[in-house]
Amino acid sequence: ATDWYLKALAVDSTFAMAACYLSLSYYNQGLSEQAKKWCLEVYKKRDMLPLTTKIMANWLYAYYFETIHEQIKYIKQFLEIEDMSPLQYYVLGVNYNALFQFDNAIAAFEKSLELYNKLGLKPVWVYNYTALGDVYHKTGQYDKEKKLYKRAEADFPDDYLLLYRQARLALSEGKMKEADKYIGKYMA
């Protein structure tokens, strides 16, 4: 992804969303200094950006330099304008989960999956399922968690993160044979 964002910026150096995603790409690789550098490049130009891009630049800055509360504020601003963004609802859920606001996290994660379904799209990554499943698990909603993972298997069969969560759920419910099945797949 990093290479593609760099190519996009080579073609159009004003493509601010590519710079935002480049920043996150570097961060996900553990290259936090490069990530912050690209964040600051976009942030210093934020007043010249279209509104939704400006909000995302503000969110990115909050991600690196401010609080989760600031991040939530910007994601909510974005969703007031564009409420059909599954990614933004997912990010909102992650933030609420970090604050132990599980009811809000569940609502945001569920909305993200609902939008993917409404748009006829597969979620971008398994985390859309596992993050929601984790909050279901923390709140003792094992039936919902199990149903969610069955749905996730269709989109991400044998994904190691999903197998881990399924094994954990089975162990939590005392279902050792089921847990062994998932652990065996995970190990393979």
XYZ file of N, CA, C and O in Angstrom:
752
model
N 0.830 -1.196 0.000
C 0.000 0.000 0.000
C 0.870 1.254 0.000
O 0.568 2.220 -0.691
N 1.956 1.201 0.765
C 2.846 2.366 0.846
C 3.336 2.770 -0.540
O 3.308 3.958 -0.895
N 3.745 1.801 -1.318
C 4.248 2.093 -2.665
C 3.175 2.746 -3.535
O 3.453 3.688 -4.274
N 1.940 2.248 -3.444
C 0.861 2.813 -4.252
C 0.519 4.240 -3.820
O 0.262 5.108 -4.655
N 0.515 4.480 -2.521
C 0.244 5.855 -2.059
C 1.356 6.800 -2.505
O 1.088 7.935 -2.910
N 2.589 6.343 -2.452
C 3.701 7.175 -2.916
C 3.583 7.458 -4.410
O 3.844 8.574 -4.865
N 3.172 6.460 -5.184
C 2.973 6.663 -6.624
C 1.853 7.662 -6.887
O 1.965 8.521 -7.758
N 0.769 7.538 -6.116
C -0.347 8.479 -6.278
C 0.098 9.892 -5.966
O -0.245 10.841 -6.688
N 0.904 10.046 -4.929
C 1.394 11.382 -4.571
C 2.417 11.901 -5.570
O 2.522 13.113 -5.756
N 3.135 11.012 -6.228
C 4.072 11.439 -7.274
C 3.303 12.017 -8.464
O 3.759 12.968 -9.093
N 2.137 11.462 -8.735
C 1.296 11.952 -9.830
C 0.577 13.238 -9.427
O 0.445 14.167 -10.220
N 0.099 13.266 -8.169
C -0.655 14.425 -7.681
C -0.255 14.698 -6.236
O -0.782 14.091 -5.301
N 0.647 15.615 -6.048
C 1.172 15.909 -4.706
C 0.124 16.547 -3.795
O 0.337 16.664 -2.591
N -1.021 16.957 -4.352
C -2.075 17.563 -3.539
C -3.129 16.543 -3.105
O -4.124 16.915 -2.488
N -2.932 15.286 -3.426
C -3.881 14.218 -3.096
C -3.772 13.913 -1.603
O -3.090 12.987 -1.169
N -4.468 14.699 -0.805
C -4.329 14.663 0.654
C -4.768 13.335 1.264
O -4.158 12.861 2.229
N -5.822 12.721 0.743
C -6.253 11.441 1.315
C -5.191 10.368 1.113
O -5.006 9.520 1.985
N -4.485 10.411 -0.009
C -3.396 9.451 -0.214
C -2.311 9.670 0.840
O -1.746 8.704 1.368
N -2.041 10.919 1.155
C -1.042 11.226 2.194
C -1.517 10.755 3.570
O -0.725 10.240 4.364
N -2.801 10.906 3.844
C -3.359 10.411 5.114
C -3.191 8.900 5.214
O -2.719 8.375 6.232
N -3.576 8.204 4.159
C -3.464 6.743 4.180
C -2.000 6.292 4.159
O -1.662 5.262 4.742
N -1.145 7.063 3.525
C 0.288 6.760 3.564
C 0.796 6.846 4.999
O 1.555 5.979 5.456
N 0.365 7.865 5.708
C 0.747 8.009 7.107
C 0.343 6.775 7.903
O 1.142 6.210 8.663
N -0.900 6.340 7.733
C -1.376 5.160 8.461
C -0.646 3.896 8.023
O -0.371 3.013 8.843
N -0.319 3.828 6.748
C 0.439 2.675 6.251
C 1.809 2.593 6.920
O 2.236 1.519 7.366
N 2.480 3.720 7.003
C 3.772 3.740 7.704
C 3.595 3.364 9.181
O 4.383 2.598 9.731
N 2.566 3.891 9.806
C 2.325 3.587 11.214
C 2.111 2.088 11.429
O 2.650 1.496 12.365
N 1.315 1.483 10.544
C 1.039 0.046 10.659
C 2.282 -0.806 10.447
O 2.316 -1.961 10.858
N 3.299 -0.236 9.827
C 4.567 -0.941 9.645
C 5.535 -0.675 10.799
O 6.663 -1.148 10.791
N 5.090 0.122 11.763
C 5.947 0.457 12.896
C 6.898 1.609 12.614
O 7.834 1.853 13.374
N 6.652 2.338 11.535
C 7.500 3.465 11.148
C 6.840 4.769 11.585
O 6.380 5.573 10.768
N 6.805 4.976 12.896
C 6.021 6.084 13.442
C 6.564 7.463 13.074
O 5.786 8.403 12.916
N 7.862 7.598 12.931
C 8.402 8.913 12.554
C 7.965 9.309 11.148
O 7.570 10.451 10.912
N 8.015 8.363 10.210
C 7.549 8.660 8.853
C 6.039 8.895 8.850
O 5.539 9.753 8.119
N 5.331 8.130 9.665
C 3.878 8.302 9.761
C 3.533 9.711 10.225
O 2.689 10.395 9.625
N 4.188 10.156 11.267
C 3.916 11.490 11.803
C 4.324 12.582 10.822
O 3.659 13.617 10.715
N 5.407 12.351 10.102
C 5.863 13.329 9.101
C 4.768 13.563 8.058
O 4.440 14.713 7.737
N 4.173 12.473 7.538
C 3.125 12.620 6.533
C 1.860 13.217 7.127
O 1.160 13.997 6.480
N 1.575 12.874 8.364
C 0.429 13.474 9.047
C 0.591 14.995 9.107
O -0.332 15.746 8.772
N 1.761 15.433 9.517
C 1.999 16.870 9.654
C 1.984 17.578 8.303
O 1.562 18.739 8.215
N 2.412 16.880 7.246
C 2.352 17.461 5.898
C 0.909 17.779 5.509
O 0.626 18.843 4.970
N 0.023 16.849 5.779
C -1.392 17.058 5.458
C -2.005 18.087 6.404
O -2.744 18.974 5.975
N -1.679 17.963 7.674
C -2.294 18.820 8.687
C -1.996 20.298 8.455
O -2.880 21.143 8.635
N -0.787 20.607 8.022
C -0.457 22.024 7.827
C -1.205 22.627 6.634
O -1.327 23.842 6.530
N -1.756 21.786 5.756
C -2.516 22.259 4.591
C -4.023 22.085 4.782
O -4.793 22.299 3.852
N -4.448 21.718 5.979
C -5.843 21.337 6.207
C -6.848 22.428 5.849
O -7.958 22.126 5.422
N -6.486 23.698 6.002
C -7.438 24.772 5.714
C -7.726 24.928 4.225
O -8.682 25.602 3.853
N -6.919 24.286 3.386
C -7.135 24.349 1.933
C -7.857 23.112 1.409
O -8.106 23.009 0.216
N -8.206 22.183 2.287
C -8.772 20.905 1.868
C -10.292 20.936 1.857
O -10.914 21.709 2.596
N -10.896 20.062 1.039
C -12.349 19.888 1.124
C -12.732 19.457 2.544
O -11.918 18.865 3.263
N -13.959 19.724 2.954
C -14.363 19.552 4.337
C -14.105 18.143 4.884
O -13.525 17.990 5.953
N -14.528 17.110 4.174
C -14.337 15.759 4.715
C -12.855 15.402 4.804
O -12.433 14.741 5.756
N -12.064 15.834 3.868
C -10.624 15.582 3.912
C -9.990 16.369 5.057
O -9.099 15.866 5.752
N -10.454 17.581 5.264
C -9.965 18.383 6.390
C -10.274 17.687 7.719
O -9.421 17.619 8.607
N -11.480 17.165 7.837
C -11.849 16.454 9.061
C -10.950 15.236 9.252
O -10.491 14.960 10.361
N -10.663 14.524 8.166
C -9.791 13.354 8.286
C -8.366 13.768 8.652
O -7.693 13.065 9.403
N -7.907 14.898 8.154
C -6.579 15.404 8.543
C -6.568 15.744 10.036
O -5.586 15.455 10.734
N -7.646 16.339 10.508
C -7.758 16.643 11.938
C -7.787 15.361 12.770
O -7.163 15.275 13.825
N -8.539 14.354 12.280
C -8.587 13.074 12.992
C -7.200 12.435 13.040
O -6.776 11.947 14.092
N -6.505 12.450 11.920
C -5.176 11.844 11.867
C -4.230 12.534 12.851
O -3.483 11.871 13.575
N -4.303 13.842 12.900
C -3.483 14.593 13.855
C -3.852 14.183 15.292
O -2.976 13.951 16.131
N -5.135 14.077 15.565
C -5.580 13.654 16.899
C -5.104 12.238 17.205
O -4.738 11.934 18.342
N -5.064 11.404 16.203
C -4.616 10.015 16.372
C -3.180 9.971 16.909
O -2.874 9.174 17.788
N -2.334 10.827 16.380
C -0.923 10.823 16.791
C -0.625 11.727 17.982
O 0.271 11.416 18.759
N -1.338 12.835 18.106
C -0.905 13.871 19.035
C -1.937 14.305 20.088
O -1.613 15.122 20.945
N -3.159 13.810 19.994
C -4.187 14.254 20.928
C -4.838 13.049 21.615
O -4.242 11.980 21.673
N -6.047 13.217 22.094
C -6.708 12.163 22.865
C -7.714 11.386 22.017
O -8.122 11.834 20.940
N -8.140 10.276 22.574
C -9.196 9.486 21.926
C -10.475 10.315 21.824
O -11.198 10.218 20.836
N -10.729 11.143 22.813
C -11.936 11.979 22.777
C -11.918 12.915 21.561
O -12.959 13.137 20.936
N -10.752 13.460 21.253
C -10.624 14.306 20.059
C -10.845 13.481 18.791
O -11.495 13.932 17.846
N -10.313 12.270 18.770
C -10.513 11.399 17.613
C -12.001 11.140 17.390
O -12.487 11.232 16.260
N -12.706 10.832 18.469
C -14.140 10.569 18.371
C -14.873 11.795 17.852
O -15.762 11.688 17.000
N -14.490 12.959 18.321
C -15.127 14.201 17.869
C -15.014 14.336 16.349
O -15.998 14.637 15.676
N -13.838 14.080 15.810
C -13.648 14.242 14.364
C -14.354 13.154 13.558
O -14.914 13.433 12.491
N -14.359 11.928 14.069
C -15.073 10.863 13.365
C -16.567 11.172 13.331
O -17.227 10.995 12.305
N -17.101 11.660 14.423
C -18.522 12.028 14.451
C -18.815 13.178 13.480
O -19.856 13.186 12.815
N -17.891 14.144 13.402
C -18.068 15.232 12.430
C -18.120 14.674 11.011
O -18.962 15.073 10.206
N -17.218 13.753 10.726
C -17.191 13.136 9.398
C -18.513 12.416 9.123
O -19.093 12.561 8.048
N -18.994 11.660 10.096
C -20.213 10.879 9.906
C -21.455 11.753 9.800
O -22.461 11.319 9.232
N -21.410 12.966 10.320
C -22.530 13.892 10.128
C -22.675 14.260 8.648
O -23.772 14.538 8.178
N -21.570 14.245 7.921
C -21.569 14.602 6.504
C -21.736 13.366 5.633
O -22.481 13.371 4.666
N -21.013 12.314 5.993
C -20.997 11.091 5.190
C -21.277 9.905 6.105
O -20.357 9.332 6.679
N -22.558 9.553 6.238
C -22.928 8.508 7.195
C -22.946 7.101 6.603
O -23.391 6.159 7.243
N -22.436 6.947 5.395
C -22.401 5.630 4.745
C -20.970 5.079 4.673
O -20.649 4.297 3.788
N -20.125 5.459 5.601
C -18.734 5.035 5.601
C -18.492 3.943 6.644
O -18.338 4.239 7.835
N -18.437 2.670 6.215
C -18.211 1.591 7.182
C -16.879 1.743 7.919
O -16.789 1.420 9.099
N -15.867 2.254 7.240
C -14.554 2.414 7.870
C -14.622 3.373 9.049
O -14.051 3.115 10.104
N -15.340 4.475 8.896
C -15.410 5.461 9.968
C -16.178 4.906 11.174
O -15.809 5.179 12.320
N -17.216 4.118 10.923
C -17.922 3.491 12.045
C -17.020 2.480 12.753
O -17.041 2.373 13.979
N -16.233 1.755 11.986
C -15.283 0.819 12.591
C -14.299 1.566 13.497
O -14.071 1.174 14.642
N -13.724 2.656 12.988
C -12.768 3.447 13.771
C -13.441 3.995 15.031
O -12.852 4.000 16.115
N -14.670 4.434 14.893
C -15.426 4.919 16.053
C -15.568 3.802 17.099
O -15.365 4.023 18.294
N -15.864 2.600 16.637
C -15.971 1.464 17.539
C -14.669 1.170 18.254
O -14.654 0.879 19.463
N -13.573 1.241 17.531
C -12.251 1.017 18.132
C -12.006 2.033 19.250
O -11.523 1.682 20.333
N -12.351 3.278 18.982
C -12.148 4.330 19.984
C -13.016 4.110 21.221
O -12.544 4.233 22.351
N -14.284 3.796 21.012
C -15.157 3.545 22.156
C -14.685 2.324 22.949
O -14.735 2.318 24.181
N -14.233 1.304 22.256
C -13.723 0.106 22.930
C -12.531 0.472 23.817
O -12.423 0.001 24.951
N -11.649 1.322 23.305
C -10.476 1.741 24.080
C -10.875 2.504 25.343
O -10.141 2.496 26.333
N -12.037 3.142 25.306
C -12.541 3.878 26.468
C -13.442 3.010 27.358
O -14.034 3.521 28.308
N -13.556 1.724 27.021
C -14.409 0.791 27.760
C -15.887 1.189 27.696
O -16.663 0.846 28.585
N -16.257 1.898 26.647
C -17.663 2.249 26.407
C -18.233 1.199 25.446
O -18.419 1.434 24.255
N -18.479 0.012 26.004
C -18.788 -1.149 25.183
C -20.107 -1.029 24.421
O -20.194 -1.476 23.273
N -21.126 -0.437 25.022
C -22.395 -0.283 24.302
C -22.209 0.588 23.061
O -22.737 0.280 21.983
N -21.468 1.677 23.199
C -21.195 2.544 22.050
C -20.326 1.825 21.021
O -20.524 1.985 19.814
N -19.363 1.049 21.496
C -18.489 0.303 20.583
C -19.306 -0.702 19.780
O -19.155 -0.801 18.558
N -20.177 -1.435 20.456
C -21.014 -2.425 19.762
C -21.870 -1.747 18.704
O -21.938 -2.216 17.558
N -22.503 -0.650 19.057
C -23.363 0.058 18.092
C -22.568 0.488 16.864
O -23.037 0.342 15.730
N -21.366 1.008 17.067
C -20.549 1.474 15.945
C -20.064 0.296 15.087
O -20.139 0.351 13.852
N -19.576 -0.766 15.729
C -19.117 -1.941 14.972
C -20.260 -2.588 14.193
O -20.089 -2.987 13.036
N -21.424 -2.691 14.830
C -22.582 -3.277 14.144
C -22.995 -2.417 12.953
O -23.343 -2.945 11.891
N -22.947 -1.102 13.114
C -23.300 -0.200 12.010
C -22.321 -0.378 10.850
O -22.723 -0.376 9.683
N -21.046 -0.547 11.162
C -20.051 -0.769 10.115
C -20.396 -2.014 9.298
O -20.431 -1.977 8.064
N -20.672 -3.121 9.985
C -21.017 -4.362 9.277
C -22.339 -4.231 8.529
O -22.485 -4.756 7.415
N -23.283 -3.525 9.119
C -24.573 -3.295 8.463
C -24.374 -2.545 7.137
O -24.989 -2.877 6.126
N -23.500 -1.552 7.153
C -23.253 -0.786 5.927
C -22.562 -1.630 4.866
O -22.899 -1.543 3.680
N -21.585 -2.440 5.267
C -20.960 -3.348 4.286
C -22.018 -4.230 3.658
O -22.037 -4.421 2.432
N -22.906 -4.767 4.473
C -23.968 -5.636 3.971
C -24.902 -4.867 3.032
O -25.237 -5.343 1.945
N -25.296 -3.676 3.448
C -26.194 -2.841 2.639
C -25.569 -2.490 1.291
O -26.238 -2.432 0.272
N -24.252 -2.264 1.304
C -23.539 -1.916 0.075
C -23.167 -3.149 -0.760
O -22.622 -3.019 -1.852
N -23.448 -4.328 -0.223
C -23.125 -5.564 -0.936
C -21.628 -5.833 -0.991
O -21.145 -6.445 -1.935
N -20.907 -5.387 0.034
C -19.455 -5.527 0.060
C -19.004 -6.419 1.206
O -19.636 -6.458 2.262
N -17.904 -7.093 0.976
C -17.237 -7.834 2.044
C -16.441 -6.825 2.861
O -15.829 -5.919 2.287
N -16.431 -6.943 4.190
C -15.590 -6.036 4.972
C -14.142 -6.076 4.507
O -13.662 -7.092 4.000
N -13.459 -4.981 4.708
C -12.085 -4.842 4.238
C -11.163 -5.851 4.908
O -10.257 -6.375 4.281
N -11.400 -6.111 6.195
C -10.536 -7.031 6.915
C -11.321 -7.745 8.009
O -12.424 -7.348 8.371
N -10.729 -8.793 8.524
C -11.376 -9.626 9.532
C -11.632 -8.858 10.822
O -12.525 -9.208 11.596
N -10.890 -7.789 11.058
C -11.059 -7.007 12.284
C -12.480 -6.467 12.429
O -12.929 -6.232 13.547
N -13.178 -6.256 11.327
C -14.564 -5.807 11.440
C -15.387 -6.821 12.235
O -16.314 -6.450 12.950
N -15.048 -8.076 12.094
C -15.728 -9.128 12.848
C -15.089 -9.358 14.220
O -15.792 -9.462 15.220
N -13.782 -9.464 14.255
C -13.126 -9.837 15.512
C -13.203 -8.730 16.564
O -13.289 -9.028 17.755
N -13.196 -7.488 16.139
C -13.311 -6.388 17.105
C -14.701 -6.402 17.754
O -14.828 -6.267 18.970
N -15.723 -6.587 16.928
C -17.081 -6.677 17.469
C -17.210 -7.929 18.334
O -17.768 -7.871 19.442
N -16.673 -9.041 17.864
C -16.727 -10.275 18.644
C -16.047 -10.130 19.989
O -16.524 -10.654 21.008
N -14.944 -9.401 20.019
C -14.232 -9.177 21.273
C -15.093 -8.401 22.274
O -15.124 -8.724 23.461
N -15.814 -7.403 21.779
C -16.677 -6.621 22.681
C -17.873 -7.472 23.125
O -18.274 -7.415 24.293
N -18.431 -8.266 22.216
C -19.481 -9.199 22.630
C -18.947 -10.111 23.739
O -19.626 -10.377 24.720
N -17.723 -10.596 23.562
C -17.119 -11.498 24.539
C -16.963 -10.797 25.893
O -17.321 -11.355 26.933
N -16.440 -9.584 25.863
C -16.232 -8.827 27.106
C -17.532 -8.571 27.851
O -17.528 -8.428 29.074
N -18.634 -8.490 27.113
C -19.924 -8.196 27.731
C -20.770 -9.456 27.929
O -21.951 -9.358 28.260
N -20.154 -10.631 27.722
C -20.837 -11.895 27.974
C -21.900 -12.275 26.961
O -22.733 -13.138 27.229
N -21.870 -11.672 25.787
C -22.863 -11.955 24.749
C -22.334 -13.044 23.821
O -22.124 -12.845 22.633
N -22.146 -14.227 24.398
C -21.516 -15.333 23.670
C -22.341 -15.818 22.479
O -21.770 -16.198 21.453
N -23.658 -15.807 22.602
C -24.495 -16.250 21.479
C -24.318 -15.329 20.270
O -24.193 -15.793 19.132
N -24.306 -14.039 20.523
C -24.094 -13.080 19.427
C -22.693 -13.244 18.849
O -22.500 -13.144 17.638
N -21.718 -13.473 19.729
C -20.342 -13.652 19.280
C -20.235 -14.867 18.361
O -19.636 -14.797 17.282
N -20.833 -15.974 18.772
C -20.775 -17.208 17.975
C -21.444 -17.011 16.613
O -20.910 -17.424 15.577
N -22.608 -16.385 16.611
C -23.333 -16.121 15.360
C -22.494 -15.220 14.435
O -22.414 -15.442 13.229
N -21.856 -14.229 15.021
C -21.007 -13.314 14.251
C -19.854 -14.070 13.590
O -19.544 -13.853 12.415
N -19.217 -14.954 14.333
C -18.075 -15.694 13.788
C -18.495 -16.644 12.672
O -17.728 -16.862 11.727
N -19.691 -17.195 12.765
C -20.197 -18.039 11.662
C -20.312 -17.202 10.388
O -19.968 -17.653 9.300
N -20.802 -15.986 10.554
C -20.912 -15.064 9.412
C -19.520 -14.703 8.881
O -19.295 -14.638 7.674
N -18.575 -14.506 9.795
C -17.222 -14.114 9.408
C -16.505 -15.223 8.635
O -15.688 -14.939 7.756
N -16.823 -16.475 8.953
C -16.181 -17.605 8.253
C -16.413 -17.545 6.749
O -15.546 -17.951 5.964
N -17.567 -17.036 6.338
C -17.872 -16.941 4.902
C -16.937 -15.948 4.212
O -16.505 -16.172 3.079
N -16.614 -14.850 4.890
C -15.752 -13.829 4.298
C -14.270 -14.095 4.518
O -13.438 -13.711 3.690
N -13.929 -14.729 5.634
C -12.517 -14.937 5.995
C -12.298 -16.367 6.514
O -11.970 -16.569 7.674
N -12.485 -17.360 5.623
C -12.347 -18.745 6.073
C -10.926 -19.031 6.566
O -9.947 -18.628 5.941
N -10.857 -19.677 7.709
C -9.596 -20.096 8.321
C -8.626 -18.948 8.600
O -7.416 -19.174 8.686
N -9.126 -17.748 8.754
C -8.268 -16.630 9.149
C -7.794 -16.881 10.573
O -8.588 -17.213 11.456
N -6.503 -16.695 10.797
C -5.939 -17.043 12.104
C -6.519 -16.207 13.248
O -6.700 -16.712 14.359
N -6.837 -14.943 13.014
C -7.440 -14.128 14.076
C -8.845 -14.614 14.417
O -9.232 -14.642 15.582
N -9.576 -15.013 13.393
C -10.920 -15.532 13.611
C -10.847 -16.875 14.351
O -11.606 -17.110 15.298
N -9.930 -17.732 13.941
C -9.762 -19.025 14.619
C -9.393 -18.831 16.094
O -9.902 -19.538 16.966
N -8.534 -17.874 16.364
C -8.161 -17.561 17.746
C -9.393 -17.175 18.559
O -9.612 -17.662 19.669
N -10.210 -16.281 18.004
C -11.404 -15.814 18.720
C -12.407 -16.955 18.921
O -13.049 -17.053 19.963
N -12.531 -17.810 17.893
C -13.449 -18.939 18.014
C -12.972 -19.920 19.090
O -13.787 -20.448 19.857
N -11.673 -20.148 19.150
C -11.117 -21.035 20.175
C -11.346 -20.439 21.561
O -11.749 -21.145 22.499
N -11.115 -19.148 21.695
C -11.316 -18.480 22.979
C -12.773 -18.583 23.434
O -13.059 -18.850 24.603
N -13.682 -18.381 22.492
C -15.104 -18.480 22.821
C -15.444 -19.896 23.273
O -16.112 -20.083 24.303
N -14.986 -20.884 22.533
C -15.281 -22.276 22.890
C -14.707 -22.614 24.269
O -15.371 -23.266 25.082
N -13.500 -22.162 24.549
C -12.903 -22.394 25.864
C -13.715 -21.707 26.962
O -13.924 -22.265 28.037
N -14.174 -20.493 26.687
C -14.969 -19.749 27.673
C -16.282 -20.451 27.983
O -16.806 -20.347 29.094
N -16.801 -21.160 27.001
C -18.055 -21.879 27.185
C -17.839 -23.311 27.672
O -18.799 -24.058 27.842
N -16.563 -23.698 27.859
C -16.258 -25.047 28.322
C -16.424 -26.121 27.264
O -16.563 -27.299 27.587
N -16.391 -25.736 26.001
C -16.558 -26.685 24.892
C -15.180 -27.089 24.374
O -14.673 -26.543 23.388
N -14.576 -28.055 25.050
C -13.186 -28.417 24.795
C -12.973 -29.026 23.405
O -11.981 -28.718 22.747
N -13.879 -29.887 22.946
C -13.711 -30.505 21.618
C -13.751 -29.432 20.523
O -12.959 -29.452 19.594
N -14.694 -28.537 20.670
C -14.809 -27.439 19.703
C -13.559 -26.559 19.753
O -13.017 -26.169 18.715
N -13.097 -26.262 20.942
C -11.888 -25.454 21.108
C -10.695 -26.152 20.463
O -9.900 -25.514 19.755
N -10.566 -27.462 20.692
C -9.458 -28.231 20.099
C -9.480 -28.150 18.576
O -8.430 -28.057 17.932
N -10.679 -28.186 18.006
C -10.815 -28.081 16.545
C -10.238 -26.751 16.045
O -9.445 -26.704 15.116
N -10.626 -25.657 16.706
C -10.155 -24.342 16.292
C -8.663 -24.167 16.559
O -7.933 -23.580 15.750
N -8.203 -24.695 17.688
C -6.775 -24.596 18.009
C -5.949 -25.373 16.986
O -4.895 -24.899 16.532
N -6.442 -26.556 16.592
C -5.736 -27.340 15.563
C -5.636 -26.589 14.243
O -4.576 -26.557 13.612
N -6.739 -25.980 13.832
C -6.709 -25.177 12.585
C -5.767 -23.992 12.738
O -5.038 -23.649 11.822
N -5.815 -23.366 13.903
C -4.945 -22.210 14.175
C -3.473 -22.619 14.079
O -2.680 -21.938 13.459
N -3.137 -23.732 14.685
C -1.745 -24.206 14.677
C -1.297 -24.566 13.257
O -0.146 -24.334 12.909
N -2.218 -25.131 12.471
C -1.866 -25.501 11.095
C -1.604 -24.264 10.270
O -0.798 -24.242 9.375
